[in-house]
Tab-separated table of C-alpha atoms and ligand atoms in Angstrom:
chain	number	residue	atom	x	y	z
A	91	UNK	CA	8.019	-4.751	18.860
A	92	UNK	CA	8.493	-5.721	15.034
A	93	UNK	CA	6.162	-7.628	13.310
A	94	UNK	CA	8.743	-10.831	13.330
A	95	UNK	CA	8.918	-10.417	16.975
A	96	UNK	CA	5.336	-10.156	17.340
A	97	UNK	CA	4.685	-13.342	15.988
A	98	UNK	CA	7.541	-15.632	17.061
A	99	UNK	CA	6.287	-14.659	20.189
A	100	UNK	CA	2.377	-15.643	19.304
A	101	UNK	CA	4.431	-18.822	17.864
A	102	UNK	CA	6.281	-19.576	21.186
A	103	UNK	CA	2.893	-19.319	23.610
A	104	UNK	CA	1.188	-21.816	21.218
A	105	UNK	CA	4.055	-24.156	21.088
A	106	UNK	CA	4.009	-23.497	24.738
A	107	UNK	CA	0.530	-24.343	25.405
A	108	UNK	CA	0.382	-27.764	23.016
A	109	UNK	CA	3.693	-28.619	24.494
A	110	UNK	CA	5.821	-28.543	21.586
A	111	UNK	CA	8.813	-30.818	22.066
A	112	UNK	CA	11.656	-27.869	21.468
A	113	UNK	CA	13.606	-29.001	18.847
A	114	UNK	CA	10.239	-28.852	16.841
A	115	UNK	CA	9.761	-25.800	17.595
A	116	UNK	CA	13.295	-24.074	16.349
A	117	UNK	CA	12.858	-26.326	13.104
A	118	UNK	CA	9.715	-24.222	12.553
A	119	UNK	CA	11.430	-21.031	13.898
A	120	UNK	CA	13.797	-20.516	11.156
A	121	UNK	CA	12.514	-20.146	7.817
A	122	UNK	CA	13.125	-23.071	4.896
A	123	UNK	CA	14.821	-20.340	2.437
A	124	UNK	CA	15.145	-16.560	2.246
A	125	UNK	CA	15.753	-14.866	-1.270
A	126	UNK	CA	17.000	-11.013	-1.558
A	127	UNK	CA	17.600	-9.948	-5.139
A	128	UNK	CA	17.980	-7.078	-6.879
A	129	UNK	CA	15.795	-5.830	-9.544
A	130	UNK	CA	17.242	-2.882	-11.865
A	131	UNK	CA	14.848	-1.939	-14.964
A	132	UNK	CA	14.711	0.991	-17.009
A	133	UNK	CA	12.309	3.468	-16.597
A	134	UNK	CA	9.719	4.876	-19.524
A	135	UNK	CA	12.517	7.796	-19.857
A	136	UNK	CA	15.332	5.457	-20.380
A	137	UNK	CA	17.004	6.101	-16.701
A	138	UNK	CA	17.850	3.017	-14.604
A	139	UNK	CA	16.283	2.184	-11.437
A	140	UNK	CA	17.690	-0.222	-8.566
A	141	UNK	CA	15.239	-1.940	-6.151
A	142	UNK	CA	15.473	-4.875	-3.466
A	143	UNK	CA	12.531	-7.915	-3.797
A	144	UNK	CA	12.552	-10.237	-1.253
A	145	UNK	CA	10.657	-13.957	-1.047
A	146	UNK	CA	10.382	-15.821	2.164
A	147	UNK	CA	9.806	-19.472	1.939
A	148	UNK	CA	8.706	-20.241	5.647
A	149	UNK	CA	7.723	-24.040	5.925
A	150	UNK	CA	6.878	-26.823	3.253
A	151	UNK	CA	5.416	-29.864	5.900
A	152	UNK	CA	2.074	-29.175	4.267
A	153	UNK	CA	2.749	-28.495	1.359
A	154	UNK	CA	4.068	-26.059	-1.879
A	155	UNK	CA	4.742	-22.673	-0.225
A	156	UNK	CA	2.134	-19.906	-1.194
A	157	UNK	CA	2.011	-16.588	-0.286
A	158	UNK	CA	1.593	-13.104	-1.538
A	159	UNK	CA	4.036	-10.591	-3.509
A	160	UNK	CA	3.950	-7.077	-1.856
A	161	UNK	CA	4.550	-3.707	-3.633
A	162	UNK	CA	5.033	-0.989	-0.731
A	163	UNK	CA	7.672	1.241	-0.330
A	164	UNK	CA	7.974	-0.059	3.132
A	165	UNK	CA	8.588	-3.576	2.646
A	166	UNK	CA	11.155	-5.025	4.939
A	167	UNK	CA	13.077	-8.315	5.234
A	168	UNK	CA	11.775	-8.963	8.666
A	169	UNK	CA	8.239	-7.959	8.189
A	170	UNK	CA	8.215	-10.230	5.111
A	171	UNK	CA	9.728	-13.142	7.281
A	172	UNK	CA	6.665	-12.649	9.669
A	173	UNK	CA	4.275	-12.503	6.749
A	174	UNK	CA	6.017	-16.185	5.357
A	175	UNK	CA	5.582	-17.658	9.354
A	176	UNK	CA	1.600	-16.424	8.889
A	177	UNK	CA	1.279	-17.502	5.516
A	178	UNK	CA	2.181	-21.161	7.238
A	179	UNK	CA	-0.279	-21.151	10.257
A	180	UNK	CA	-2.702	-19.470	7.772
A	181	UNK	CA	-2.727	-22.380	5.404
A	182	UNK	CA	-2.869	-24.831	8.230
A	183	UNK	CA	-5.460	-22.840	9.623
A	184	UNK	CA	-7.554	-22.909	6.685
A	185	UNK	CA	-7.063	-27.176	6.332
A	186	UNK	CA	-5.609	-26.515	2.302
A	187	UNK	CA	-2.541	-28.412	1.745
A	188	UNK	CA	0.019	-25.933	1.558
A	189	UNK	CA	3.150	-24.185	3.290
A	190	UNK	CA	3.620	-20.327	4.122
A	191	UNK	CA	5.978	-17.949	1.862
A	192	UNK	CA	5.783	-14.355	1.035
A	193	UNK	CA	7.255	-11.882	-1.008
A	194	UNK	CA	7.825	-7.904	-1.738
A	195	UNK	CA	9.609	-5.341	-3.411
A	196	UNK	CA	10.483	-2.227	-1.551
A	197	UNK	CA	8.718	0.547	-4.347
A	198	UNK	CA	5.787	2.630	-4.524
A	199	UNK	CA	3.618	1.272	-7.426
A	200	UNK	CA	2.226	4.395	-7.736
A	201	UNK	CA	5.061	6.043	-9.172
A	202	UNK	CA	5.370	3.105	-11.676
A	203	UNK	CA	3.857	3.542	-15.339
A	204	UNK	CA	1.872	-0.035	-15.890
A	205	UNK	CA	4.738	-0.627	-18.115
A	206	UNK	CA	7.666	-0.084	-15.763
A	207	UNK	CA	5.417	-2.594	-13.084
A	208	UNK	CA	5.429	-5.242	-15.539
A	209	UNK	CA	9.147	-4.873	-16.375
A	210	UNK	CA	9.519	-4.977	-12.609
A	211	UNK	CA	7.275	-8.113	-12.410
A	212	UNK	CA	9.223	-9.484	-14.875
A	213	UNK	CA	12.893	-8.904	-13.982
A	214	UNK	CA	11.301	-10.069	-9.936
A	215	UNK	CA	10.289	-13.315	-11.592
A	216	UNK	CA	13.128	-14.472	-13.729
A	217	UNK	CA	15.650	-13.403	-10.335
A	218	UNK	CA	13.794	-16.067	-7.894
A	219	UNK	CA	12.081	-18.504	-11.190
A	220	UNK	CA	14.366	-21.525	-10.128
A	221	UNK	CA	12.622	-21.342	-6.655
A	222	UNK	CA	9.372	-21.619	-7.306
A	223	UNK	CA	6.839	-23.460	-9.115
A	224	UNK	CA	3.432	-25.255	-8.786
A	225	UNK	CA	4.818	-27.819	-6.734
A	226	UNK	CA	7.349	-25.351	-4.698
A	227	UNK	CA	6.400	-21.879	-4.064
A	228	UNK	CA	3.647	-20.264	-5.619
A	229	UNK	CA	3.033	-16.597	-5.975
A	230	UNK	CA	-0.177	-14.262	-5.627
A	231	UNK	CA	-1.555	-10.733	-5.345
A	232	UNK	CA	-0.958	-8.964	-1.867
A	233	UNK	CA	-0.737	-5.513	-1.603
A	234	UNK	CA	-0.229	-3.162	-4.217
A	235	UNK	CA	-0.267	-5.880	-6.455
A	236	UNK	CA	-3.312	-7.472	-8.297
A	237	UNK	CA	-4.533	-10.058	-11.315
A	238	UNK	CA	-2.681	-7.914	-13.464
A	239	UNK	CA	0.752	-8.538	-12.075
A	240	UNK	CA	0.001	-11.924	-10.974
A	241	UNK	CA	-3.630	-13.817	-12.488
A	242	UNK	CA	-6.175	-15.658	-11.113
A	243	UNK	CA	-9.613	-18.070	-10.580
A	244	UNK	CA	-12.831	-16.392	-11.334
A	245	UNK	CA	-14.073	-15.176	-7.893
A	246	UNK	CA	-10.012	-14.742	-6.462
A	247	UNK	CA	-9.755	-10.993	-6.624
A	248	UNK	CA	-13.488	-10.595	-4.345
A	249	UNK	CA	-12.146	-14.105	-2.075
A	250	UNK	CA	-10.502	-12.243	0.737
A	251	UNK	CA	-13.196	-9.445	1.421
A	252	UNK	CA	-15.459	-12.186	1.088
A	253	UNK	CA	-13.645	-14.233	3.080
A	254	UNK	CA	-13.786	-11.476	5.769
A	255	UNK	CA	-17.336	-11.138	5.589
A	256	UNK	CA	-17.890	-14.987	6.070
A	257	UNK	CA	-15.560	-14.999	8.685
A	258	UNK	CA	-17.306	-12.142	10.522
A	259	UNK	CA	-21.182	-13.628	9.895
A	260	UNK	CA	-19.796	-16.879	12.097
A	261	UNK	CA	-17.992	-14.586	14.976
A	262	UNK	CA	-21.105	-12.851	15.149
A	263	UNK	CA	-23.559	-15.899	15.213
A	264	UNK	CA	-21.692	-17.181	18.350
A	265	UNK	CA	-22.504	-13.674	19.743
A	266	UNK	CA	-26.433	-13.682	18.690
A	267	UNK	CA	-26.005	-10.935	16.057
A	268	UNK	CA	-26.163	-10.016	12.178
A	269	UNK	CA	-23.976	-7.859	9.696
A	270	UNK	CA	-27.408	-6.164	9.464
A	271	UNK	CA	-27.791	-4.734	12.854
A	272	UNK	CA	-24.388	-2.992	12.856
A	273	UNK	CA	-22.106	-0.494	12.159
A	274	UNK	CA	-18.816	-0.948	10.860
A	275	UNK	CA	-15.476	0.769	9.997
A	276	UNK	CA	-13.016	-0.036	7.318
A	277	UNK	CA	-9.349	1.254	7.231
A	278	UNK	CA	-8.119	0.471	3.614
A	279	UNK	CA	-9.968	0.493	0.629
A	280	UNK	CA	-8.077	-1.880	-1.704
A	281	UNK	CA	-8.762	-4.793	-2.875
A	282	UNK	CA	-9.691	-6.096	0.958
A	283	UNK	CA	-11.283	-3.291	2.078
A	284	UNK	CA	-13.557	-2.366	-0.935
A	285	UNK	CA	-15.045	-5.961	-1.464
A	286	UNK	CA	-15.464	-6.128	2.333
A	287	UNK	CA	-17.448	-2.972	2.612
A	288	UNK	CA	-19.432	-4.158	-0.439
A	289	UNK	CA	-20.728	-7.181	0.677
A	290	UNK	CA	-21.707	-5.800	3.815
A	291	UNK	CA	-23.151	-3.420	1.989
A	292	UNK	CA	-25.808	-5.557	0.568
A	293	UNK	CA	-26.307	-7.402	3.397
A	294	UNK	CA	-27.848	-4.551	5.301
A	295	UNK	CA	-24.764	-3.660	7.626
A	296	UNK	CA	-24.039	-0.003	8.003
A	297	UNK	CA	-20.363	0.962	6.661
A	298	UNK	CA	-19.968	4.502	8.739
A	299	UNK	CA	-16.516	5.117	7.802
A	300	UNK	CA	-13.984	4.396	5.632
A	301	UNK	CA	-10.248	5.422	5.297
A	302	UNK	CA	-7.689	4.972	2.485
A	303	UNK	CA	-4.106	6.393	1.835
A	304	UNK	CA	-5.697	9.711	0.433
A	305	UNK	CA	-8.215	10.416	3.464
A	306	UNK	CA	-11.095	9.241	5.338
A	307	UNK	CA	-14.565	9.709	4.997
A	308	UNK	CA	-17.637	9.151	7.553
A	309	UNK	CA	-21.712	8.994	7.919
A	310	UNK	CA	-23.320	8.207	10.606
A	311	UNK	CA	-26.563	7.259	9.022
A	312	UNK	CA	-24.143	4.345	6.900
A	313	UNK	CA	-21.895	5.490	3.051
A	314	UNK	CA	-23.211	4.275	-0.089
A	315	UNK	CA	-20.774	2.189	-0.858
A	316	UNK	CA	-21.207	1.227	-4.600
A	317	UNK	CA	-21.621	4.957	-5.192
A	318	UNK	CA	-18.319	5.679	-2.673
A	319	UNK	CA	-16.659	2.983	-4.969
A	320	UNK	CA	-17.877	4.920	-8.077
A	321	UNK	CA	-16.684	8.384	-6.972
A	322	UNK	CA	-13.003	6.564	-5.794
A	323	UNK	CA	-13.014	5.212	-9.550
A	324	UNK	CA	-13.692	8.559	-11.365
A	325	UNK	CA	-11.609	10.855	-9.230
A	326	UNK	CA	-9.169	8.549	-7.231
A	327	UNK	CA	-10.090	10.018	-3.608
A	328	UNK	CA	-12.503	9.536	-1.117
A	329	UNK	CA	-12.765	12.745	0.063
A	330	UNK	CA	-15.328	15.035	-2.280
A	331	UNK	CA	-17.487	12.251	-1.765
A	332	UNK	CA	-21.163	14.246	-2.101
A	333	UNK	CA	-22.992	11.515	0.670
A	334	UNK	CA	-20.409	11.599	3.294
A	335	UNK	CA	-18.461	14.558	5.755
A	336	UNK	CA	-14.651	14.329	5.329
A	337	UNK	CA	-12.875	12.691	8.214
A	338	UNK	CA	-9.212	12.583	9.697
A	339	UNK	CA	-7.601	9.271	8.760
A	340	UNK	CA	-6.288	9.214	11.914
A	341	UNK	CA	-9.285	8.802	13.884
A	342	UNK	CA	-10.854	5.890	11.456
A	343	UNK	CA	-9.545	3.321	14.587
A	344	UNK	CA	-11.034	4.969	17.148
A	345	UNK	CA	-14.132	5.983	15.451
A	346	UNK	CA	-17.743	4.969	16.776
A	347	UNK	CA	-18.680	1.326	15.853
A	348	UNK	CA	-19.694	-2.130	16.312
A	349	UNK	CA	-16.974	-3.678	14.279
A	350	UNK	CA	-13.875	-2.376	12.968
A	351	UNK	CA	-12.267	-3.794	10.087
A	352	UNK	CA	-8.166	-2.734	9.777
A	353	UNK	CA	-7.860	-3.542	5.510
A	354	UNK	CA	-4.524	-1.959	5.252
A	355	UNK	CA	-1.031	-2.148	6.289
A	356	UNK	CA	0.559	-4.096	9.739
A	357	UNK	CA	1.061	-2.562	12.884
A	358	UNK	CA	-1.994	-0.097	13.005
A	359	UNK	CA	-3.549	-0.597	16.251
A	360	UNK	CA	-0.910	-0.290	18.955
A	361	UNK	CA	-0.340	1.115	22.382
A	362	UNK	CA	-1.069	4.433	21.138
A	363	UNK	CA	-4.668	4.131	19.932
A	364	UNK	CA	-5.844	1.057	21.306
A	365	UNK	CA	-7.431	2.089	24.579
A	366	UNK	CA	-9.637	4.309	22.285
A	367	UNK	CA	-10.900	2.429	20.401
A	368	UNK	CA	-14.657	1.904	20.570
A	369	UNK	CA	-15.630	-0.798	18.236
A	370	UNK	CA	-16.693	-4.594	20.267
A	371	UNK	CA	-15.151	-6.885	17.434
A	372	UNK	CA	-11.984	-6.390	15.298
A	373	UNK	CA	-11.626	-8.916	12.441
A	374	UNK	CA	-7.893	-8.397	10.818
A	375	UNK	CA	-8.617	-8.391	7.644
A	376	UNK	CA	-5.004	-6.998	7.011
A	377	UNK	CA	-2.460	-9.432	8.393
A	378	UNK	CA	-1.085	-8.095	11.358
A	379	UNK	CA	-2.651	-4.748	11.884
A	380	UNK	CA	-2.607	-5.338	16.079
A	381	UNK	CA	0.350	-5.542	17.655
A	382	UNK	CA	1.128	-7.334	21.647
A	383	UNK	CA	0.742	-4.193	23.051
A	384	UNK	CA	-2.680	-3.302	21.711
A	385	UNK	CA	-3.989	-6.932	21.642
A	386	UNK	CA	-3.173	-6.824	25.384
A	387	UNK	CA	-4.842	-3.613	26.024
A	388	UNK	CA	-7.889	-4.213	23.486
A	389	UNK	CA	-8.298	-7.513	25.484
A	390	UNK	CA	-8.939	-6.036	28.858
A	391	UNK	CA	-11.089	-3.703	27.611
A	392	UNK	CA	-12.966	-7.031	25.998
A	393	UNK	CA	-12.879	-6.423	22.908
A	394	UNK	CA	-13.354	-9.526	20.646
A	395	UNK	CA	-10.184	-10.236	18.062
A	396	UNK	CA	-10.965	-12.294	14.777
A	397	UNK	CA	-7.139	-13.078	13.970
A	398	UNK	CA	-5.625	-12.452	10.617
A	399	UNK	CA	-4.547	-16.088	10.375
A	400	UNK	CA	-8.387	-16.796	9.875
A	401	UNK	CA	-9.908	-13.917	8.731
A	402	UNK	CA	-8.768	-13.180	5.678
A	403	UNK	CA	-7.534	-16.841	5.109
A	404	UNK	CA	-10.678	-16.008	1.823
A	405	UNK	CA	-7.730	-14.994	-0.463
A	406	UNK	CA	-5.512	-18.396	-0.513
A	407	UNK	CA	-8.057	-20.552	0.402
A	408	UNK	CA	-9.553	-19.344	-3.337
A	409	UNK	CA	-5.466	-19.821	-4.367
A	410	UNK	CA	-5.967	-22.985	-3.707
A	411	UNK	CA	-9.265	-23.681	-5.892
A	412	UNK	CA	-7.279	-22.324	-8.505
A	413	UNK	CA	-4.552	-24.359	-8.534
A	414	UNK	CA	-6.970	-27.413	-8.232
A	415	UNK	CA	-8.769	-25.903	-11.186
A	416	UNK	CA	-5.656	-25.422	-13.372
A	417	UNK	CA	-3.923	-28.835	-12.017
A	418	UNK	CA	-7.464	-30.439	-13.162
A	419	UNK	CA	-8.197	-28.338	-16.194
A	420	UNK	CA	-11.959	-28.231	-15.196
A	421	UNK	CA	-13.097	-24.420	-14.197
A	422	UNK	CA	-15.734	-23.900	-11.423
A	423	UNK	CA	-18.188	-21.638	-12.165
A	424	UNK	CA	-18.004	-18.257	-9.364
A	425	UNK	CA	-20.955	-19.881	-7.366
A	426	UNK	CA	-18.893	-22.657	-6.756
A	427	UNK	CA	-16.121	-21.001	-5.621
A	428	UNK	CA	-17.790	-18.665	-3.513
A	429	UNK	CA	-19.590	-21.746	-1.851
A	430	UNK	CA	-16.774	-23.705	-1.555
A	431	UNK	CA	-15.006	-20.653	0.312
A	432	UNK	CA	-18.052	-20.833	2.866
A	433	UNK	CA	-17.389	-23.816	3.487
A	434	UNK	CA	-13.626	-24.052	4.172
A	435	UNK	CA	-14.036	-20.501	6.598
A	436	UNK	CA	-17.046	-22.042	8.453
A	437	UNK	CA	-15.533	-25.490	8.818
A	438	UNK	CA	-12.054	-23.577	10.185
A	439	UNK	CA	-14.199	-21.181	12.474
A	440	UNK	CA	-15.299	-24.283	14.371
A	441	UNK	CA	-12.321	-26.070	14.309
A	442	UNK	CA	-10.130	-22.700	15.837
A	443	UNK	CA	-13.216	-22.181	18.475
A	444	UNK	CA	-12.504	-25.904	19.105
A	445	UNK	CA	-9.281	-24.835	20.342
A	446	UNK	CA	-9.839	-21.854	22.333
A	447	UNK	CA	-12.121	-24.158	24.179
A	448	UNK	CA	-9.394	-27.008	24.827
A	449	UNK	CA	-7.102	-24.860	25.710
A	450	UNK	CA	-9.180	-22.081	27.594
A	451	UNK	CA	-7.232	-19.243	25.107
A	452	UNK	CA	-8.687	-16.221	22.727
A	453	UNK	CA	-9.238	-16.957	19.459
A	454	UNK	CA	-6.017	-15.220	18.108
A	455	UNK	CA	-3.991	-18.101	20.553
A	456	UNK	CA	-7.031	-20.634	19.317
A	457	UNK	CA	-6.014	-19.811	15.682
A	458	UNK	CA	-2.628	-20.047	16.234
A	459	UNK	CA	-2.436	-23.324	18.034
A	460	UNK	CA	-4.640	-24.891	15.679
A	461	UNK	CA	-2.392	-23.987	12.568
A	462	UNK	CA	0.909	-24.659	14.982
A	463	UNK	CA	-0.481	-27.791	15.409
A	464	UNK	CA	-1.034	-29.196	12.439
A	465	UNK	CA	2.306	-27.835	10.585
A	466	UNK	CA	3.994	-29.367	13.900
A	467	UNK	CA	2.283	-32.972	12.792
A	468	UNK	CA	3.024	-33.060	9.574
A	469	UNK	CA	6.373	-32.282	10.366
A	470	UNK	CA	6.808	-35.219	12.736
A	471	UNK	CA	5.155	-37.291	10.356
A	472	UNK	CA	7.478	-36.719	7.262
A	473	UNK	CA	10.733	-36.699	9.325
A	474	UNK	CA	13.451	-34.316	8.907
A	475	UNK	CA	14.824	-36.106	5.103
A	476	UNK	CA	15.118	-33.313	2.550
B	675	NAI	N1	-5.135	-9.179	-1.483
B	675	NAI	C1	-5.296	-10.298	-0.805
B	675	NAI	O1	-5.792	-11.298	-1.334
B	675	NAI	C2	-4.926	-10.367	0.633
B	675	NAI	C3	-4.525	-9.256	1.331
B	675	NAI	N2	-4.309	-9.353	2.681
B	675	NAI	C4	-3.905	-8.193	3.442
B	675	NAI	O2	-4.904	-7.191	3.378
B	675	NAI	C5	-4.292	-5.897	3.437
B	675	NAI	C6	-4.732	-5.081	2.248
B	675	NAI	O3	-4.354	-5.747	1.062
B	675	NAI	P1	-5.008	-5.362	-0.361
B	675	NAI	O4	-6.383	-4.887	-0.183
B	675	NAI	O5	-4.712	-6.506	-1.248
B	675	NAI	O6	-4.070	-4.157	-0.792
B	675	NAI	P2	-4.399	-2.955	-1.810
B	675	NAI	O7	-3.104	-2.430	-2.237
B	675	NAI	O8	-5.385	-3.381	-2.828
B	675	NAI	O9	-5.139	-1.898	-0.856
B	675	NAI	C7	-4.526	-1.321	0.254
B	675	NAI	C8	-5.405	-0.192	0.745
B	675	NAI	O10	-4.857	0.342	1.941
B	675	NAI	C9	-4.826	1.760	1.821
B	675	NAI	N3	-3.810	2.322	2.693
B	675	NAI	C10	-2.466	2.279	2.581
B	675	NAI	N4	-1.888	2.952	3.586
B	675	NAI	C11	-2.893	3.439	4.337
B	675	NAI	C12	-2.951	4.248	5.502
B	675	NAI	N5	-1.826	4.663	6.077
B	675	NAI	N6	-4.174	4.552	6.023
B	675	NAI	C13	-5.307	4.121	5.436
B	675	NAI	N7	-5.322	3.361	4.321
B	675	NAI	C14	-4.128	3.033	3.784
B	675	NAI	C15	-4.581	2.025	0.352
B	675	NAI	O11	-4.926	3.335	-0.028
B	675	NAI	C16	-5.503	0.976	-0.259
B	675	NAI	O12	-6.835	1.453	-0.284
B	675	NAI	C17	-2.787	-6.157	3.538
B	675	NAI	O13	-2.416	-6.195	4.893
B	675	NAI	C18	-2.642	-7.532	2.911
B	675	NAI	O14	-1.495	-8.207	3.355
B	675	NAI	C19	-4.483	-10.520	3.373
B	675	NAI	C20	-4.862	-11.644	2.721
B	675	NAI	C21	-5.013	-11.700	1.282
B	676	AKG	O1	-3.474	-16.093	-2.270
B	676	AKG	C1	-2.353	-16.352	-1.846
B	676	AKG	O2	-1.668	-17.279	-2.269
B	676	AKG	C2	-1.690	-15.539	-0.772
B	676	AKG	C3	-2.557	-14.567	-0.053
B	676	AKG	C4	-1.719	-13.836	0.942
B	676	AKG	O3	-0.631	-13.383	0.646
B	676	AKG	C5	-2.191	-13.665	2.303
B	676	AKG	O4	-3.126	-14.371	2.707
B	676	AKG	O5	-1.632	-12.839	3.037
């Protein structure tokens, strides 16, 4: 099942469970406004290059739209779509007053010179610029992109491993136990992923393995990760890494631990791998890394699911300081935003366990219905007027 699949069918069961009256529920079916352009720029050796960017803009009830812009050579139109409808419950989720949109362009960064990104940043931009805007649709980082492509608030680029680790520290206190005590796992080691491992890190939690697109690495006894992140910044690899034993990627899912942390792309833990896997908790710090078939299987085995739609809700929630900030020309210092972001993911942990306990679901049907729920209100409230 595709990723837009996936989740119109999460959608459906929580309009299902809160009752939804059905014409609500196709309204927030079908995206507000889909974009395809193309984007041709020349490269550094003069030779033209064609490729497709896309921009979602899911629902506005709440809100501007805000989402991420994705460079990956395997964006899709419908994966983006289901990345927009997340982006919506997300926000919701999270209680900041926005809407759900996302974006991508299908290319490998990687094989872009800084200079051929930015003309493709810029080209992207001035293709969709009548369509968004501070009080529309406003872009951000996602994968393969960062500040550099698209800015930010001091503290944004550490919000969404932060976020995670937040998130995780109040899963964990409902289950009696501490980053400290554990082991963990991280697939990805971007942006998410490294700040993730980091401040768990300090915290006393033992990282064991770690996985990025070049290879996996693994130590029992818990990696130095400020020296791993050292090493990955001189030499661009894990592997070679002198305190840990090379690993296959593959296995970085199903590897020994209390919590495993998915920091990369959608889709990775499916009917495949996810009887395997040994780890109690996942948190999705990606969005979308489990798909219906593996959430199924991973919740009879009992494993515990921190939903995307929460976990990593760090990154826009910190979005949204900035746009405060910049609407209000007064900058918070990082302490502030780091405490305000502790805040907003403990108040929305309570408020989703809230609704797993109304409505006797798991927390990824919790999350959902809670963000559902509250785009589904304001809808009713503003009425259907453009
Ligand atoms: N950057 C942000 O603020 C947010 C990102 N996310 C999600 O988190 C995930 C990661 O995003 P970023 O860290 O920003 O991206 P990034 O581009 O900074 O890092 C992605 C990481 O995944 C690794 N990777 C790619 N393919 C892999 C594979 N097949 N196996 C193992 N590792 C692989 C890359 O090597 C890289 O280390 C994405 O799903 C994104 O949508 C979610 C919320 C906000
Ligand atoms: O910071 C933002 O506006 C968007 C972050 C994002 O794309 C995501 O949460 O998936």
């Amino acid at each position: 099942m595709n990723a837009l699949a996936a989740t119109n069918r999460n959608f459906r069961q929580a309009a299902r469970i809160l009752g939804l009256d059905s014409k609500i529920e196709k309204s927030l079916l079908i995206p507000f406004r889909e974009i395809k352009v193309e984007c041709t720029i020349p490269k550094d050796d003069g030779t033209l290059v064609s490729y497709v960017g896309f921009r979602v803009q899911h629902d506005n009830a709440r809100g501007p739209m805000k989402g991420g812009i994705r460079y990956h050579p395997e964006v899709d139109p419908d994966e983006v779509n289901a990345l927009a409808q997340l982006m919506t419950w997300k926000t919701a989720v999270a209680d900041i007053p926005y809407g759900g949109a996302k974006g991508g362009i299908g290319c490998n960064p990687k094989d872009l010179s800084v200079s051929e990104l930015e003309r493709l940043t810029r080209v992207f931009t001035q293709k969709i610029h009548d369509l968004i805007g501070v009080n529309t649709d406003v872009p951000a980082p996602d994968m393969g992109t960062n500040a550099q492509d698209l800015g930010g608030s001091l503290g944004r680029e550490a919000a969404t491993g932060r976020g995670v680790v937040y998130a995780t520290e109040a899963l964990l206190a409902e289950y009696g136990k501490h980053v400290k005590d554990l082991t963990f796992a991280i697939q990805g080691f971007g942006n998410v992923g490294a700040w993730a491992g980091k401040l768990i890190h300090e915290r006393g939690g033992k990282v064991v393995a770690v996985s990025d697109i070049t290879g996996a690495v693994k130590n029992p006894n818990g990696l130095d990760i400020p020296a791993l992140l050292s090493h990955k910044e001189k030499t661009g690899k894990l592997i070679d890494f002198a305190g840990a034993d090379v690993m296959n990627s593959d296995e970085l899912l199903t590897h020994e631990c209390d919590v495993l942390i998915p920091c990369a792309l959608g889709g990775v833990l499916n009917r495949e791998n996810a009887d395997n896997v040994k780890a109690k908790f996942i948190i999705e710090a990606a969005n979308h890394p489990t798909d219906p078939d593996a959430d199924e299987i991973l919740s009879k085995k009992g494993v515990v699911i921190l939903p995307d739609i929460y976990a990593n809700a760090g990154g826009v929630t910190v979005s949204y300081f900035e746009w405060v900030q910049n609407i209000q020309g007064f900058m918070w210092d990082e302490e502030k935003v780091n405490r305000e972001l502790k805040k907003y993911m403990t108040r929305a942990f309570h408020n989703l366990k809230g609704m797993c306990h109304s409505h006797n679901c798991n927390l990824r049907m919790g999350a959902f219905t809670l963000g559902v729920n509250r785009v589904a209100r304001a809808t009713q409230l503003r009425g259907w007027e453009a």
